[in-house]
Amino acid sequence: MNNAQQTARVGLFFLLGIALIWVTFETLSGGKVFQDKGYQLIAGFESLKELKEGDEVRMAGVKIGEVLHTRLAGRHAEAVLRIGSQFRVKNDATATIVMAGLIGTNYIGIDLGSRDAPDLVAGAEIRTKNTPDINSVMSEIGQLSQKLEGALGNLGTALGDDPNKPGIIQKIDTLLTENREKIGGTLANIQQITDKVNKGEGTLGRLVSDPKLHDELVSTIEEIKRSATEAKTMIASAQAIVDQVKTGQGPVGTLIYDQKAGDDLKTTIANLRSVSDKIARGEGTLGKLLNDDTMLRDTQAIIKKVDRTLDGLDDTGPISAVGAVANGLF
Amino acid sequence: MKPFVRVLEGVGSTVQLMVRAAYFLPTLPRQFGRFIDQCYLIGYTTLPIVAILSFFIGSVLALQAGYAAQNLGPKQFIGLLVGLSMARELAPVMVAVLLAGRVGSAIAAELASMKVYQEIDALETMNIPPVRMLVMPRLVAVVVMMPVLTIIADLVGWFGGAIVAKYTDFIAIEPASYFATMRQYMDFGDVMNGLVKAEAFGFVVVLVCCNIGLNTRGGPREIGAAVTRAVVTSLIIILVLDYFVTKALS
């Protein structure tokens, strides 16, 4: 092999290597020698979970940037996002940490936001929403399984897994076994009753099979309904009266709700009480009349005297009677 | 104590050799023919074995990953596993190991025999620095050729894995899915990491082999011992350096 041929092979081999490196570079890194700096956005989260530098930032599933770095900012964590200069993020768009797989790969997902909202400028803080991670979901599932276990335990107890503690099913079984004859008799009676009802025997049977009785029952029910309606009307009227009374209208209302009338009534009652007290004590004419026997006796004596006088008048005639009257008057 | 002193001597003479080679770097245009020769030897003639080895390493990796993922589920990540493993670790290390076995041994044997048969002394007598003629072109050639060999090893390994992933019954992943996960989770930084490692390994392997060859003393038996020592030392240095370079680059 001459030198020229050897040199050509080496040159070709070298160029092949360079070409392969370039192809690999194009395939894996998109062929950007100088990375597009784009612009930065800040996304604050309670926890960045598994998010790390270099993770993707996607909008509607399309890669628009990457996580430049992560940092602690006071009581929360912040991810600085590098967004490609050709992509615009609306200021009402929300960023969330999305889990791409169960092996701990995360990315930041940004929604599209509203069409008319203004774009976020470089260095602005994007709205974020904290989502539950796999650990909290698993924890919830754990709690749920505990509850399920408890419920199944209760069900097991009810079904009577433990022979020492009979469950509800076993109790029902025991009840049925012990009362088999009684239940059989009850069922036979029910059968008998239903047979009679079918045949139209007895009150219930006739009610079921006799149309006349049925009509009477229906008319009775209608009567009851009518009575109920009248009662309702009456109650409504009574209610109206009560309302009137409550508003102080009419004599009863005035009596109950008018202060002056009440006071008058009290005064009247007090006067009556005073009069009755005096009568009871025998004071005054009426009191003496009721309590003092002397007056009764005097009255009886007067009546006797009058009686005797009248008897005398019978004898002297009418002139004497006129004369006596005249004497009495003058 | 004596082995420790010999190790220190080896490190010292290797560093000296590197400095002298760097000193003669401006004379590269005059050594262009030798440079091309070494490129041909280090790169072009090593390519077939690198391609074969990388293909099967990628295949085996996919097979083992598929076997492991059989009960796990996410088989599409086999692409990512093979891609990252080849790019970051296996391709640079395997190319360096092949270089040590194929080229390093040849360099050590050539320089040791030149030393034993006093050709090196003759060069020095003619006032031709042996480092300028024998070491510097090799170092430059390996620096130029290592990335080419490594990227070919990467790509062949990835394709080997893709073929196995498609045609193995219990894996059965389409190449599109295989390469999609690779593209999604890998970037050129991973490949670059491997290229830098390969560069470091290749440079050190050639430097160590040249140093051992030039420091050979004795007769023909020492030539064989020098070759053995060169290859063993190179392999140890590759693996030790691998740890430190990986740590430095991560």
XYZ file of C-alpha atoms in Angstrom:
580
model
C 0.000 0.000 0.000
C 1.456 3.323 -0.962
C 1.520 6.310 1.318
C -1.157 8.247 -0.523
C -3.674 5.425 -0.218
C -2.930 4.991 3.456
C -3.340 8.701 4.083
C -6.646 8.680 2.232
C -7.946 5.809 4.357
C -6.929 7.493 7.556
C -8.540 10.748 6.381
C -11.747 8.949 5.420
C -11.794 7.130 8.715
C -11.317 10.356 10.639
C -14.045 12.139 8.681
C -16.383 9.188 9.246
C -15.769 9.483 12.980
C -16.449 13.212 12.977
C -19.631 12.674 10.955
C -20.852 10.032 13.379
C -20.174 12.281 16.359
C -22.120 15.050 14.618
C -25.059 12.745 13.840
C -25.173 11.573 17.455
C -25.036 15.133 18.639
C -27.849 16.145 16.281
C -29.991 13.236 17.428
C -29.527 13.595 21.154
C -29.287 17.350 21.616
C -31.248 18.715 18.698
C -28.104 20.031 17.043
C -27.949 23.272 18.957
C -24.314 24.173 19.411
C -25.114 27.288 21.348
C -28.100 26.650 23.528
C -31.026 29.029 23.192
C -30.954 31.072 26.380
C -34.667 31.907 26.168
C -36.121 33.619 29.220
C -36.574 32.637 32.819
C -39.713 32.190 34.910
C -39.947 31.458 38.620
C -42.272 28.738 39.890
C -42.777 28.460 43.660
C -44.014 25.222 45.208
C -44.480 23.867 48.721
C -42.209 21.009 47.715
C -40.406 20.266 44.472
C -40.712 16.503 45.148
C -38.479 14.652 42.698
C -37.975 17.645 40.405
C -34.348 18.305 39.589
C -32.249 20.477 37.356
C -32.562 19.600 33.692
C -36.104 18.208 33.959
C -38.411 19.240 31.164
C -40.962 22.021 31.149
C -43.906 21.120 28.934
C -46.905 23.048 27.731
C -49.777 20.846 26.591
C -47.283 17.996 26.400
C -44.806 19.859 24.185
C -41.350 20.561 25.579
C -40.888 24.319 25.847
C -37.953 24.503 28.239
C -36.244 22.993 31.223
C -35.626 23.460 34.920
C -32.526 25.618 35.137
C -32.020 25.235 38.847
C -33.879 24.719 42.096
C -33.565 26.667 45.328
C -35.128 27.309 48.703
C -36.854 30.667 49.066
C -37.944 31.202 52.656
C -40.613 28.696 53.575
C -41.089 27.311 50.092
C -39.056 25.952 47.207
C -38.576 27.629 43.863
C -37.723 26.232 40.468
C -36.182 28.578 37.939
C -37.486 27.622 34.513
C -35.805 28.390 31.225
C -38.456 28.807 28.549
C -37.509 28.815 24.869
C -37.651 32.301 23.361
C -40.190 31.174 20.729
C -42.730 30.117 23.402
C -45.082 32.476 25.240
C -46.619 31.700 28.620
C -49.846 33.504 29.564
C -49.980 35.142 32.973
C -53.002 33.082 34.035
C -51.313 29.802 33.078
C -50.711 27.422 35.989
C -47.626 25.289 36.522
C -47.801 21.904 38.257
C -45.242 19.221 38.977
C -46.292 16.190 36.987
C -45.032 12.681 37.527
C -43.952 11.153 34.216
C -43.374 7.647 35.528
C -43.267 5.555 38.654
C -39.476 5.606 38.680
C -39.433 9.173 39.912
C -39.194 11.169 36.695
C -40.977 14.489 37.022
C -41.545 17.449 34.776
C -43.290 20.788 35.073
C -46.534 20.975 33.138
C -47.888 24.405 32.244
C -51.415 24.822 30.922
C -52.198 27.090 28.010
C -53.988 29.790 30.008
C -56.643 31.996 28.467
C -56.250 33.295 24.941
C -56.597 37.002 25.777
C -54.373 37.079 28.856
C -51.078 38.979 28.549
C -47.777 37.093 28.313
C -45.507 36.600 31.294
C -42.309 38.612 31.051
C -38.821 37.329 31.823
C -38.228 36.813 35.540
C -41.942 36.820 36.396
C -43.437 34.349 38.824
C -45.857 31.895 37.303
C -48.944 30.711 39.163
C -48.527 27.228 40.586
C -50.704 24.483 41.966
C -49.495 21.814 44.367
C -50.561 18.324 43.427
C -50.425 15.223 45.614
C -47.422 13.076 44.957
C -47.322 9.295 44.876
C -46.413 9.116 48.578
C -49.476 11.047 49.708
C -51.656 9.014 47.333
C -50.216 5.811 48.752
C -50.801 7.132 52.254
C -54.447 7.831 51.376
C -54.757 4.343 49.927
C -53.235 2.963 53.138
C -55.803 4.764 55.249
C -58.549 3.590 52.920
C -57.364 0.009 53.205
C -57.371 0.319 56.996
C -60.956 1.529 56.895
C -61.846 -1.260 54.489
C -60.190 -3.738 56.770
C -62.213 -2.408 59.698
C -65.420 -2.630 57.695
C -64.615 -6.173 56.617
C -63.799 -7.029 60.232
C -67.192 -5.734 61.316
C -68.826 -7.708 58.541
C -66.894 -10.784 59.620
C -68.061 -10.269 63.204
C -71.625 -9.841 61.953
C -71.343 -13.004 59.919
C -69.872 -14.816 62.919
C -66.340 -15.830 62.007
C -65.591 -16.408 65.674
C -67.418 -19.497 67.009
C -67.327 -18.061 70.562
C -69.063 -14.874 69.488
C -72.049 -15.747 67.336
C -72.719 -13.199 64.632
C -76.019 -11.818 63.510
C -76.499 -14.537 60.882
C -75.876 -17.233 63.466
C -78.270 -15.537 65.845
C -80.964 -15.429 63.172
C -80.262 -19.072 62.393
C -80.606 -20.022 66.053
C -83.822 -18.004 66.332
C -85.279 -19.736 63.297
C -84.226 -23.164 64.516
C -85.618 -22.672 67.995
C -88.908 -21.191 66.782
C -89.401 -23.379 63.784
C -92.785 -24.707 64.957
C -94.071 -21.291 65.999
C -93.019 -19.739 62.735
C -94.601 -22.663 60.878
C -97.849 -22.153 62.803
C -97.759 -18.403 62.137
C -97.239 -18.969 58.467
C -100.114 -21.506 58.429
C -102.337 -18.928 60.105
C -101.327 -16.291 57.603
C -102.069 -18.787 54.833
C -105.467 -19.471 56.356
C -106.228 -15.762 56.652
C -105.214 -15.048 53.097
C -107.330 -17.991 51.925
C -110.324 -16.537 53.713
C -109.624 -13.141 52.274
C -109.468 -14.718 48.834
C -112.763 -16.449 49.382
C -114.383 -13.210 50.560
C -114.923 -14.431 54.083
C -114.705 -12.173 57.112
C -114.601 -8.385 57.174
C -111.350 -8.060 55.298
C -112.448 -10.655 52.755
C -115.703 -8.906 52.133
C -113.951 -5.616 51.916
C -111.712 -7.062 49.253
C -114.376 -8.930 47.295
C -117.680 -7.055 47.978
C -117.982 -3.976 45.741
C -120.790 -2.524 47.876
C -118.631 -2.533 50.971
C -115.850 -1.050 48.926
C -118.134 1.759 47.745
C -119.233 2.432 51.298
C -115.652 2.542 52.407
C -114.860 4.956 49.625
C -117.821 7.204 50.500
C -116.805 7.080 54.171
C -113.362 8.132 53.270
C -114.770 10.949 51.177
C -116.918 12.014 54.119
C -113.869 12.029 56.337
C -112.090 14.070 53.750
C -114.967 16.555 53.615
C -115.038 16.779 57.400
C -111.329 17.320 57.388
C -111.777 20.124 54.886
C -114.460 21.743 57.037
C -112.293 21.319 60.105
C -109.523 22.965 58.196
C -111.822 25.884 57.303
C -112.893 26.144 60.921
C -109.341 26.118 62.114
C -108.567 28.804 59.544
C -111.453 30.920 60.891
C -110.296 30.352 64.461
C -106.822 31.257 63.385
C -108.202 34.489 61.852
C -109.958 35.285 65.132
C -106.814 34.523 67.104
C -104.888 36.751 64.704
C -107.465 39.507 65.254
C -107.180 39.067 68.988
C -103.410 39.129 68.718
C -103.518 42.376 66.839
C -105.677 43.838 69.624
C -108.833 44.159 67.553
C -112.358 43.518 69.003
C -113.417 43.412 72.647
C -111.370 40.316 73.522
C -108.313 41.688 71.821
C -108.718 44.996 73.567
C -109.241 43.210 76.863
C -106.055 41.136 76.429
C -103.717 43.524 74.691
C -105.013 47.032 75.716
C -103.121 48.148 78.829
C -105.768 50.687 79.842
C -108.593 48.153 79.670
C -106.522 45.766 81.722
C -105.881 48.425 84.334
C -109.627 49.272 84.454
C -110.444 45.626 84.882
C -107.937 45.341 87.692
C -109.432 48.407 89.389
C -112.969 46.979 88.981
C -111.896 43.664 90.435
C -110.226 45.484 93.335
C -113.414 47.483 93.993
C -115.534 44.345 93.900
C -113.113 42.722 96.303
C -113.370 45.739 98.635
C -117.205 45.621 98.505
C -117.285 41.907 99.116
C -114.882 42.310 102.004
C -117.148 44.963 103.553
C -120.196 42.759 103.065
C -118.323 39.883 104.660
C -117.416 42.058 107.605
C -121.094 43.118 107.900
C -120.393 46.707 107.089
C -122.951 48.860 105.236
C -126.601 48.188 104.575
C -126.075 45.089 102.466
C -123.581 43.686 104.925
C -125.853 44.194 107.828
C -128.751 42.796 105.834
C -126.808 39.664 105.155
C -124.967 39.273 108.458
C -127.240 40.824 111.177
C -130.246 38.713 112.397
C -131.816 41.750 114.141
C -132.870 43.222 110.877
C -134.485 39.942 109.898
C -136.382 39.784 113.117
C -137.450 43.456 112.817
C -138.633 42.811 109.310
C -140.581 39.754 110.413
C -142.228 41.791 113.214
C -143.166 44.544 110.747
C -144.647 42.009 108.415
C -146.693 40.555 111.244
C -147.916 43.990 112.217
C -148.856 44.765 108.654
C -150.636 41.494 108.497
C -152.652 42.269 111.573
C -153.416 45.714 110.318
C -154.687 44.331 107.076
C -156.864 41.960 108.956
C -158.360 44.968 110.871
C -158.918 46.791 107.645
C -161.009 43.923 106.358
C -163.403 44.649 109.151
C -163.721 48.473 108.938
C -164.281 48.537 105.251
C -162.783 50.518 102.444
C -163.487 53.968 103.952
C -161.590 53.124 107.021
C -158.848 51.842 104.853
C -158.795 55.100 102.913
C -158.891 57.005 106.146
C -156.040 55.028 107.527
C -154.041 55.594 104.410
C -154.779 59.263 104.477
C -153.672 59.414 108.076
C -150.582 57.675 107.225
C -149.863 60.046 104.375
C -150.645 63.259 106.077
C 9.854 -0.889 49.474
C 11.523 -1.746 46.179
C 8.276 -2.283 44.220
C 6.944 0.980 45.568
C 10.089 2.810 44.405
C 9.735 1.153 40.973
C 6.161 2.361 40.708
C 7.292 5.879 41.549
C 10.087 5.591 38.990
C 7.566 4.473 36.393
C 5.246 7.388 37.164
C 8.134 9.845 37.067
C 9.565 8.603 33.771
C 6.070 8.569 32.189
C 5.483 12.187 33.184
C 8.899 13.128 31.820
C 8.082 11.367 28.574
C 4.818 13.255 28.288
C 6.528 16.593 28.822
C 9.186 15.786 26.219
C 6.519 14.702 23.746
C 4.658 17.956 24.319
C 7.898 19.805 23.704
C 8.237 18.173 20.295
C 4.608 18.809 19.336
C 5.508 21.743 17.020
C 7.507 19.313 14.883
C 4.346 17.375 13.997
C 4.159 18.650 10.388
C 7.591 17.174 9.749
C 6.421 13.888 11.281
C 3.172 13.846 9.308
C 3.978 10.602 7.526
C 4.626 8.826 10.801
C 1.499 10.392 12.270
C -0.591 8.997 9.413
C 1.044 5.596 9.850
C 0.114 5.555 13.510
C -3.399 6.765 12.798
C -3.779 3.898 10.348
C -2.455 1.420 12.869
C -4.318 2.729 15.895
C -7.599 3.643 14.205
C -8.213 1.978 10.884
C -6.813 -1.468 11.634
C -8.422 -1.549 15.087
C -11.870 -0.743 13.728
C -13.024 -4.311 12.853
C -12.287 -5.753 16.249
C -13.805 -2.715 17.965
C -16.964 -3.051 15.852
C -17.338 -6.780 16.477
C -16.722 -6.466 20.192
C -19.048 -3.483 20.608
C -21.846 -5.166 18.662
C -21.795 -8.163 20.938
C -21.370 -6.121 24.103
C -24.476 -4.110 23.162
C -26.336 -7.322 22.311
C -25.440 -9.048 25.545
C -26.319 -5.958 27.516
C -29.766 -5.810 25.912
C -30.224 -9.533 26.457
C -29.316 -9.371 30.124
C -31.396 -6.238 30.667
C -34.327 -7.927 28.932
C -33.881 -10.980 31.105
C -33.843 -8.791 34.213
C -36.823 -6.728 33.007
C -38.821 -9.835 32.111
C -40.663 -9.764 35.424
C -40.256 -6.057 36.016
C -42.216 -4.540 33.157
C -40.610 -1.451 31.670
C -38.799 -3.173 28.811
C -38.593 -0.029 26.718
C -35.983 1.233 29.169
C -33.613 -1.395 27.820
C -32.773 1.171 25.127
C -31.840 3.702 27.755
C -29.847 1.147 29.720
C -27.854 0.000 26.706
C -27.418 3.565 25.446
C -26.138 4.973 28.712
C -23.994 1.969 29.565
C -22.328 1.940 26.176
C -21.850 5.689 25.921
C -20.652 6.411 29.430
C -18.745 3.282 30.351
C -18.459 0.227 28.171
C -17.442 1.764 24.853
C -14.555 3.865 26.216
C -13.309 1.112 28.508
C -13.556 -1.657 25.898
C -11.889 0.449 23.211
C -9.107 1.294 25.634
C -8.691 -2.365 26.601
C -8.541 -3.351 22.932
C -6.074 -0.563 22.306
C -3.896 -1.787 25.138
C -4.039 -5.370 23.872
C -3.631 -4.701 20.203
C -1.757 -1.408 19.822
C -0.132 -0.975 23.247
C 1.489 -4.383 23.080
C 2.740 -3.668 19.562
C 4.193 -0.312 20.612
C 5.863 -1.822 23.664
C 7.293 -4.696 21.590
C 8.543 -2.386 18.834
C 10.165 0.148 21.133
C 11.582 -2.533 23.455
C 13.196 -4.370 20.564
C 14.560 -1.071 19.201
C 15.968 -0.384 22.622
C 17.376 -3.903 23.069
C 18.920 -3.899 19.611
C 20.306 -0.400 20.256
C 18.381 1.323 17.480
C 17.294 3.930 20.013
C 20.918 4.497 20.932
C 21.743 4.860 17.237
C 19.041 7.523 16.861
C 20.403 9.409 19.809
C 23.900 9.122 18.354
C 22.574 10.705 15.158
C 21.084 13.450 17.321
C 17.541 12.393 16.492
C 15.462 12.457 19.665
C 13.581 9.131 19.801
C 10.666 10.804 21.606
C 10.136 13.160 18.682
C 10.124 10.375 16.107
C 8.629 7.453 18.003
C 6.432 8.791 20.808
C 4.956 12.153 19.823
C 3.314 10.935 16.545
C 1.770 8.007 18.386
C 0.339 10.203 21.116
C -1.150 12.642 18.643
C -2.521 9.765 16.573
C -4.242 8.162 19.547
C -5.747 11.507 20.597
C -7.187 11.921 17.103
C -8.357 8.335 16.662
C -9.833 7.503 20.055
C -13.014 9.597 19.690
C -13.611 8.097 16.247
C -13.221 4.552 17.541
C -15.379 5.280 20.571
C -18.284 6.829 18.683
C -18.262 3.867 16.290
C -18.239 1.536 19.293
C -21.186 3.447 20.780
C -23.287 3.312 17.631
C -22.501 -0.310 16.798
C -23.260 -1.299 20.397
C -26.592 0.554 20.328
C -27.587 -1.114 17.068
C -26.520 -4.507 18.388
C -28.777 -3.955 21.397
C -31.652 -2.810 19.158
C -31.402 -5.916 16.981
C -31.376 -8.234 19.976
C -34.245 -6.318 21.600
C -36.354 -6.715 18.453
C -35.655 -10.337 17.621
C -35.553 -11.866 21.103
C -38.888 -13.398 21.987
C -39.066 -12.379 25.606
C -38.040 -8.782 24.884
C -39.621 -7.954 21.495
C -39.234 -4.172 21.540
C -39.415 -2.249 18.293
C -36.273 -0.239 17.479
C -38.410 2.925 17.420
C -39.362 2.431 21.064
C -35.804 1.379 21.921
C -34.277 4.515 20.446
C -37.130 6.760 21.661
C -36.299 6.155 25.323
C -32.635 6.638 24.495
C -33.357 9.990 22.864
C -35.725 11.027 25.620
C -33.468 10.418 28.564
C -29.991 10.797 27.091
C -28.255 13.862 25.848
C -25.036 14.473 24.055
C -23.345 15.126 27.404
C -23.466 11.384 28.102
C -21.737 10.605 24.811
C -19.243 13.424 25.374
C -18.483 12.003 28.801
C -17.515 8.694 27.172
C -15.424 10.406 24.493
C -13.443 12.344 27.095
C -12.853 9.169 29.053
C -11.717 7.303 25.951
C -9.359 10.140 25.106
C -7.780 9.976 28.561
C -7.513 6.176 28.477
C -5.988 6.077 24.978
C -3.458 8.775 25.767
C -2.328 7.097 28.993
C -2.192 3.609 27.431
C 0.059 4.762 24.580
C 2.184 6.864 26.915
C 2.691 3.983 29.366
C 3.442 1.472 26.607
C 5.969 3.839 24.986
C 7.623 4.446 28.344
C 7.885 0.742 29.179
C 9.235 -0.001 25.692
C 11.855 2.736 25.847
C 12.991 1.708 29.331
C 13.564 -1.958 28.476
C 16.957 -3.289 29.439
C 18.538 -6.647 28.582
C 17.943 -9.093 25.750
C 15.064 -10.659 23.753
C 13.501 -12.174 26.867
C 13.048 -8.692 28.311
C 11.139 -7.692 25.162
C 8.396 -10.227 25.976
C 8.409 -9.206 29.641
C 8.117 -5.555 28.615
C 5.084 -6.333 26.432
C 3.402 -8.243 29.247
C 4.184 -5.481 31.717
C 2.911 -2.821 29.316
C -0.422 -4.563 28.750
C -1.006 -5.392 32.421
C -0.044 -1.900 33.553
C -2.279 -0.385 30.890
C -5.275 -2.462 31.978
C -4.792 -1.549 35.625
C -4.366 2.126 34.791
C -7.484 2.066 32.594
C -9.664 0.756 35.405
C -8.150 2.981 38.098
C -8.359 6.022 35.861
C -11.924 5.080 34.940
C -13.033 5.580 38.511
C -11.364 8.965 38.891
C -12.379 10.307 35.486
C -15.984 9.192 36.045
C -16.008 10.890 39.428
C -14.464 14.037 37.970
C -16.974 14.178 35.113
C -20.108 13.385 37.134
